[in-house]
Amino acid sequence: MTRAVTPITGVRDLPLHFDTRVLLNAPPGRIFAHLDDHRRLSDHMTRRSWMMAGSRMEMDIDANGGRAVGSTIRLKGRVFGISLDLQEAVIERSPPLRKVWRTSTPPRLLVIGPYRMGFEITPQGAASLVTVFIDYALPDRGLGRWLGRILGPWYARWCTRRMANDAVAHFR
């Protein structure tokens, strides 16, 4: 299940929100262990895809592997000849239920600006409800801001769905 991009009440710097929810037949601890691996979680960005215009991004993760508050992750690449670069930091990690990371420097992206992403796991009997979310702002100005108004919601949906559906495939 996905929910549309909506404004977040009370969050001025990241006013747009999108989330994807899936029910997995696994306990929270197993799901968290799988999603806590940032290489797995961001795999859709490091593989060539139509959404990345046939390009891919390279990932560099610190020694903690994105598995500690303060851990850093960097993604960089090129799309349509334009350099993309972003750095994220883990800002919350509460095993086995929640993890959140946020851009830690102004990102150089095409259709979204700064963002906060994460996942929440809610036990549902023998299964678990997983919510992958993104809260984001549009790029500051220029072509990116215009493209962001049109393509930002589409990108947010693609990204959260890929993370959630990759988890579905793993736990199938």
PDB file of C-alpha atoms in Angstrom:
ATOM      1  CA  MET A   1       0.000   0.000   0.000  1.00  0.00           C
ATOM      2  CA  THR A   2       1.341   3.455  -0.808  1.00  0.00           C
ATOM      3  CA  ARG A   3       0.194   6.849   0.326  1.00  0.00           C
ATOM      4  CA  ALA A   4       0.348   9.982  -1.740  1.00  0.00           C
ATOM      5  CA  VAL A   5       2.741  12.825  -1.237  1.00  0.00           C
ATOM      6  CA  THR A   6       1.256  15.053   1.417  1.00  0.00           C
ATOM      7  CA  PRO A   7       2.451  18.027   3.434  1.00  0.00           C
ATOM      8  CA  ILE A   8       3.709  17.209   6.926  1.00  0.00           C
ATOM      9  CA  THR A   9       2.121  19.286   9.646  1.00  0.00           C
ATOM     10  CA  GLY A  10       4.705  21.141  11.717  1.00  0.00           C
ATOM     11  CA  VAL A  11       7.779  20.234   9.626  1.00  0.00           C
ATOM     12  CA  ARG A  12       8.746  23.321   7.642  1.00  0.00           C
ATOM     13  CA  ASP A  13      12.086  22.279   6.231  1.00  0.00           C
ATOM     14  CA  LEU A  14      10.824  18.968   4.777  1.00  0.00           C
ATOM     15  CA  PRO A  15       7.203  19.667   3.864  1.00  0.00           C
ATOM     16  CA  LEU A  16       6.487  16.738   1.511  1.00  0.00           C
ATOM     17  CA  HIS A  17       5.913  13.134   2.556  1.00  0.00           C
ATOM     18  CA  PHE A  18       5.434   9.772   0.893  1.00  0.00           C
ATOM     19  CA  ASP A  19       5.372   6.294   2.363  1.00  0.00           C
ATOM     20  CA  THR A  20       4.929   2.717   1.254  1.00  0.00           C
ATOM     21  CA  ARG A  21       3.596   0.038   3.582  1.00  0.00           C
ATOM     22  CA  VAL A  22       3.949  -3.720   3.207  1.00  0.00           C
ATOM     23  CA  LEU A  23       3.042  -6.648   5.429  1.00  0.00           C
ATOM     24  CA  LEU A  24       5.842  -9.195   5.813  1.00  0.00           C
ATOM     25  CA  ASN A  25       5.586 -12.665   7.325  1.00  0.00           C
ATOM     26  CA  ALA A  26       8.616 -12.244   9.566  1.00  0.00           C
ATOM     27  CA  PRO A  27       9.344 -10.937  13.054  1.00  0.00           C
ATOM     28  CA  PRO A  28      10.638  -7.373  13.495  1.00  0.00           C
ATOM     29  CA  GLY A  29      14.172  -8.485  14.441  1.00  0.00           C
ATOM     30  CA  ARG A  30      14.738 -10.373  11.183  1.00  0.00           C
ATOM     31  CA  ILE A  31      13.301  -7.539   9.110  1.00  0.00           C
ATOM     32  CA  PHE A  32      15.365  -4.907  10.926  1.00  0.00           C
ATOM     33  CA  ALA A  33      18.554  -6.924  10.437  1.00  0.00           C
ATOM     34  CA  HIS A  34      17.838  -7.084   6.707  1.00  0.00           C
ATOM     35  CA  LEU A  35      16.900  -3.409   6.273  1.00  0.00           C
ATOM     36  CA  ASP A  36      19.707  -2.179   8.540  1.00  0.00           C
ATOM     37  CA  ASP A  37      22.180  -3.055   5.771  1.00  0.00           C
ATOM     38  CA  HIS A  38      22.302   0.214   3.837  1.00  0.00           C
ATOM     39  CA  ARG A  39      23.918  -1.444   0.818  1.00  0.00           C
ATOM     40  CA  ARG A  40      20.849  -3.672   0.499  1.00  0.00           C
ATOM     41  CA  LEU A  41      18.450  -0.856   1.265  1.00  0.00           C
ATOM     42  CA  SER A  42      19.909   1.478  -1.375  1.00  0.00           C
ATOM     43  CA  ASP A  43      20.592  -1.224  -3.945  1.00  0.00           C
ATOM     44  CA  HIS A  44      18.085   0.357  -6.350  1.00  0.00           C
ATOM     45  CA  MET A  45      20.319   3.429  -6.588  1.00  0.00           C
ATOM     46  CA  THR A  46      23.523   1.502  -7.328  1.00  0.00           C
ATOM     47  CA  ARG A  47      22.083  -0.560 -10.202  1.00  0.00           C
ATOM     48  CA  ARG A  48      21.439   0.777 -13.670  1.00  0.00           C
ATOM     49  CA  SER A  49      17.741   1.413 -14.150  1.00  0.00           C
ATOM     50  CA  TRP A  50      15.351   3.322 -16.373  1.00  0.00           C
ATOM     51  CA  MET A  51      14.501   5.557 -13.404  1.00  0.00           C
ATOM     52  CA  MET A  52      18.166   6.527 -13.210  1.00  0.00           C
ATOM     53  CA  ALA A  53      18.210   7.068 -17.002  1.00  0.00           C
ATOM     54  CA  GLY A  54      20.446   4.021 -17.391  1.00  0.00           C
ATOM     55  CA  SER A  55      22.948   5.406 -14.872  1.00  0.00           C
ATOM     56  CA  ARG A  56      23.856   4.259 -11.404  1.00  0.00           C
ATOM     57  CA  MET A  57      25.345   5.779  -8.291  1.00  0.00           C
ATOM     58  CA  GLU A  58      28.394   4.650  -6.365  1.00  0.00           C
ATOM     59  CA  MET A  59      28.025   4.188  -2.621  1.00  0.00           C
ATOM     60  CA  ASP A  60      30.613   4.805   0.072  1.00  0.00           C
ATOM     61  CA  ILE A  61      29.699   3.831   3.640  1.00  0.00           C
ATOM     62  CA  ASP A  62      31.732   4.508   6.771  1.00  0.00           C
ATOM     63  CA  ALA A  63      33.297   1.793   8.934  1.00  0.00           C
ATOM     64  CA  ASN A  64      30.040   1.356  10.892  1.00  0.00           C
ATOM     65  CA  GLY A  65      28.270   0.327   7.692  1.00  0.00           C
ATOM     66  CA  GLY A  66      25.381   2.717   8.326  1.00  0.00           C
ATOM     67  CA  ARG A  67      24.490   0.723  11.447  1.00  0.00           C
ATOM     68  CA  ALA A  68      25.057   3.391  14.110  1.00  0.00           C
ATOM     69  CA  VAL A  69      23.736   6.855  14.873  1.00  0.00           C
ATOM     70  CA  GLY A  70      26.173   9.257  13.207  1.00  0.00           C
ATOM     71  CA  SER A  71      27.158   6.744  10.512  1.00  0.00           C
ATOM     72  CA  THR A  72      27.602   8.350   7.090  1.00  0.00           C
ATOM     73  CA  ILE A  73      26.658   7.167   3.620  1.00  0.00           C
ATOM     74  CA  ARG A  74      27.635   8.925   0.395  1.00  0.00           C
ATOM     75  CA  LEU A  75      26.158   8.357  -3.049  1.00  0.00           C
ATOM     76  CA  LYS A  76      27.528   9.958  -6.197  1.00  0.00           C
ATOM     77  CA  GLY A  77      27.068   9.516  -9.912  1.00  0.00           C
ATOM     78  CA  ARG A  78      25.940  11.167 -13.128  1.00  0.00           C
ATOM     79  CA  VAL A  79      22.554  11.279 -14.839  1.00  0.00           C
ATOM     80  CA  PHE A  80      22.190  12.925 -18.252  1.00  0.00           C
ATOM     81  CA  GLY A  81      25.750  14.209 -17.795  1.00  0.00           C
ATOM     82  CA  ILE A  82      24.803  16.015 -14.578  1.00  0.00           C
ATOM     83  CA  SER A  83      26.789  15.214 -11.425  1.00  0.00           C
ATOM     84  CA  LEU A  84      24.716  13.935  -8.517  1.00  0.00           C
ATOM     85  CA  ASP A  85      26.115  13.813  -5.005  1.00  0.00           C
ATOM     86  CA  LEU A  86      24.603  13.361  -1.592  1.00  0.00           C
ATOM     87  CA  GLN A  87      25.729  12.553   1.896  1.00  0.00           C
ATOM     88  CA  GLU A  88      23.442  11.042   4.507  1.00  0.00           C
ATOM     89  CA  ALA A  89      23.836  10.441   8.219  1.00  0.00           C
ATOM     90  CA  VAL A  90      21.933   8.006  10.409  1.00  0.00           C
ATOM     91  CA  ILE A  91      20.064  10.131  12.954  1.00  0.00           C
ATOM     92  CA  GLU A  92      18.000   7.482  14.720  1.00  0.00           C
ATOM     93  CA  ARG A  93      18.413   3.741  15.149  1.00  0.00           C
ATOM     94  CA  SER A  94      16.077   1.842  17.477  1.00  0.00           C
ATOM     95  CA  PRO A  95      16.349  -1.900  16.779  1.00  0.00           C
ATOM     96  CA  PRO A  96      14.182  -3.745  15.967  1.00  0.00           C
ATOM     97  CA  LEU A  97      11.543  -1.111  15.163  1.00  0.00           C
ATOM     98  CA  ARG A  98      12.883   2.062  13.526  1.00  0.00           C
ATOM     99  CA  LYS A  99      15.784   3.619  11.637  1.00  0.00           C
ATOM    100  CA  VAL A 100      16.023   7.134  10.172  1.00  0.00           C
ATOM    101  CA  TRP A 101      18.711   8.874   8.123  1.00  0.00           C
ATOM    102  CA  ARG A 102      18.908  12.374   6.665  1.00  0.00           C
ATOM    103  CA  THR A 103      20.939  14.306   4.135  1.00  0.00           C
ATOM    104  CA  SER A 104      23.746  15.898   6.119  1.00  0.00           C
ATOM    105  CA  THR A 105      24.917  18.330   3.430  1.00  0.00           C
ATOM    106  CA  PRO A 106      22.892  20.073   0.706  1.00  0.00           C
ATOM    107  CA  PRO A 107      22.348  17.304  -1.860  1.00  0.00           C
ATOM    108  CA  ARG A 108      23.038  17.733  -5.567  1.00  0.00           C
ATOM    109  CA  LEU A 109      20.036  15.888  -6.980  1.00  0.00           C
ATOM    110  CA  LEU A 110      17.681  16.540  -9.873  1.00  0.00           C
ATOM    111  CA  VAL A 111      14.137  16.290  -8.495  1.00  0.00           C
ATOM    112  CA  ILE A 112      14.304  16.398  -4.704  1.00  0.00           C
ATOM    113  CA  GLY A 113      16.250  18.514  -2.268  1.00  0.00           C
ATOM    114  CA  PRO A 114      17.125  17.698   1.339  1.00  0.00           C
ATOM    115  CA  TYR A 115      15.330  14.675   2.752  1.00  0.00           C
ATOM    116  CA  ARG A 116      14.835  12.412   5.726  1.00  0.00           C
ATOM    117  CA  MET A 117      14.135   8.730   5.080  1.00  0.00           C
ATOM    118  CA  GLY A 118      13.563   5.738   7.226  1.00  0.00           C
ATOM    119  CA  PHE A 119      11.565   2.688   8.048  1.00  0.00           C
ATOM    120  CA  GLU A 120       9.299   1.635  10.877  1.00  0.00           C
ATOM    121  CA  ILE A 121       8.382  -1.933  11.745  1.00  0.00           C
ATOM    122  CA  THR A 122       5.153  -2.618  13.634  1.00  0.00           C
ATOM    123  CA  PRO A 123       4.465  -6.147  14.919  1.00  0.00           C
ATOM    124  CA  GLN A 124       1.168  -7.564  13.605  1.00  0.00           C
ATOM    125  CA  GLY A 125       0.834 -10.955  15.298  1.00  0.00           C
ATOM    126  CA  ALA A 126       3.222 -13.344  13.514  1.00  0.00           C
ATOM    127  CA  ALA A 127       3.775 -10.759  10.749  1.00  0.00           C
ATOM    128  CA  SER A 128       5.113  -7.203  10.690  1.00  0.00           C
ATOM    129  CA  LEU A 129       3.920  -4.046   8.986  1.00  0.00           C
ATOM    130  CA  VAL A 130       6.857  -2.216   7.395  1.00  0.00           C
ATOM    131  CA  THR A 131       6.536   1.459   6.503  1.00  0.00           C
ATOM    132  CA  VAL A 132       9.286   2.987   4.362  1.00  0.00           C
ATOM    133  CA  PHE A 133       8.991   6.775   4.288  1.00  0.00           C
ATOM    134  CA  ILE A 134      10.580   9.896   2.893  1.00  0.00           C
ATOM    135  CA  ASP A 135      10.049  13.489   4.042  1.00  0.00           C
ATOM    136  CA  TYR A 136      11.587  15.925   1.583  1.00  0.00           C
ATOM    137  CA  ALA A 137      11.803  19.415   0.177  1.00  0.00           C
ATOM    138  CA  LEU A 138      12.044  20.489  -3.432  1.00  0.00           C
ATOM    139  CA  PRO A 139      15.402  21.663  -4.790  1.00  0.00           C
ATOM    140  CA  ASP A 140      16.055  25.315  -3.925  1.00  0.00           C
ATOM    141  CA  ARG A 141      15.812  26.887  -7.360  1.00  0.00           C
ATOM    142  CA  GLY A 142      16.150  26.699 -11.098  1.00  0.00           C
ATOM    143  CA  LEU A 143      15.415  23.720 -13.288  1.00  0.00           C
ATOM    144  CA  GLY A 144      15.592  21.334 -10.309  1.00  0.00           C
ATOM    145  CA  ARG A 145      12.763  23.135  -8.524  1.00  0.00           C
ATOM    146  CA  TRP A 146      10.597  23.011 -11.648  1.00  0.00           C
ATOM    147  CA  LEU A 147      11.447  19.330 -12.276  1.00  0.00           C
ATOM    148  CA  GLY A 148      10.873  18.582  -8.588  1.00  0.00           C
ATOM    149  CA  ARG A 149       7.303  19.850  -8.706  1.00  0.00           C
ATOM    150  CA  ILE A 150       6.581  17.439 -11.542  1.00  0.00           C
ATOM    151  CA  LEU A 151       8.866  14.458 -10.860  1.00  0.00           C
ATOM    152  CA  GLY A 152       9.559  14.671  -7.096  1.00  0.00           C
ATOM    153  CA  PRO A 153       6.388  12.786  -6.075  1.00  0.00           C
ATOM    154  CA  TRP A 154       7.066  10.148  -8.715  1.00  0.00           C
ATOM    155  CA  TYR A 155      10.651   9.692  -7.487  1.00  0.00           C
ATOM    156  CA  ALA A 156       9.542   9.510  -3.829  1.00  0.00           C
ATOM    157  CA  ARG A 157       7.034   6.795  -4.720  1.00  0.00           C
ATOM    158  CA  TRP A 158       9.603   4.845  -6.781  1.00  0.00           C
ATOM    159  CA  CYS A 159      12.235   4.977  -4.056  1.00  0.00           C
ATOM    160  CA  THR A 160      10.016   3.923  -1.134  1.00  0.00           C
ATOM    161  CA  ARG A 161       8.334   1.220  -3.231  1.00  0.00           C
ATOM    162  CA  ARG A 162      11.678  -0.218  -4.323  1.00  0.00           C
ATOM    163  CA  MET A 163      12.915  -0.455  -0.732  1.00  0.00           C
ATOM    164  CA  ALA A 164       9.651  -2.005   0.466  1.00  0.00           C
ATOM    165  CA  ASN A 165       9.315  -4.386  -2.496  1.00  0.00           C
ATOM    166  CA  ASP A 166      12.929  -5.528  -2.167  1.00  0.00           C
ATOM    167  CA  ALA A 167      12.074  -6.506   1.430  1.00  0.00           C
ATOM    168  CA  VAL A 168       8.937  -8.313   0.219  1.00  0.00           C
ATOM    169  CA  ALA A 169      11.028 -10.291  -2.280  1.00  0.00           C
ATOM    170  CA  HIS A 170      13.602 -11.173   0.384  1.00  0.00           C
ATOM    171  CA  PHE A 171      11.018 -12.454   2.879  1.00  0.00           C
ATOM    172  CA  ARG A 172       8.798 -14.201   0.322  1.00  0.00           C
TER     173      ARG A 172
END
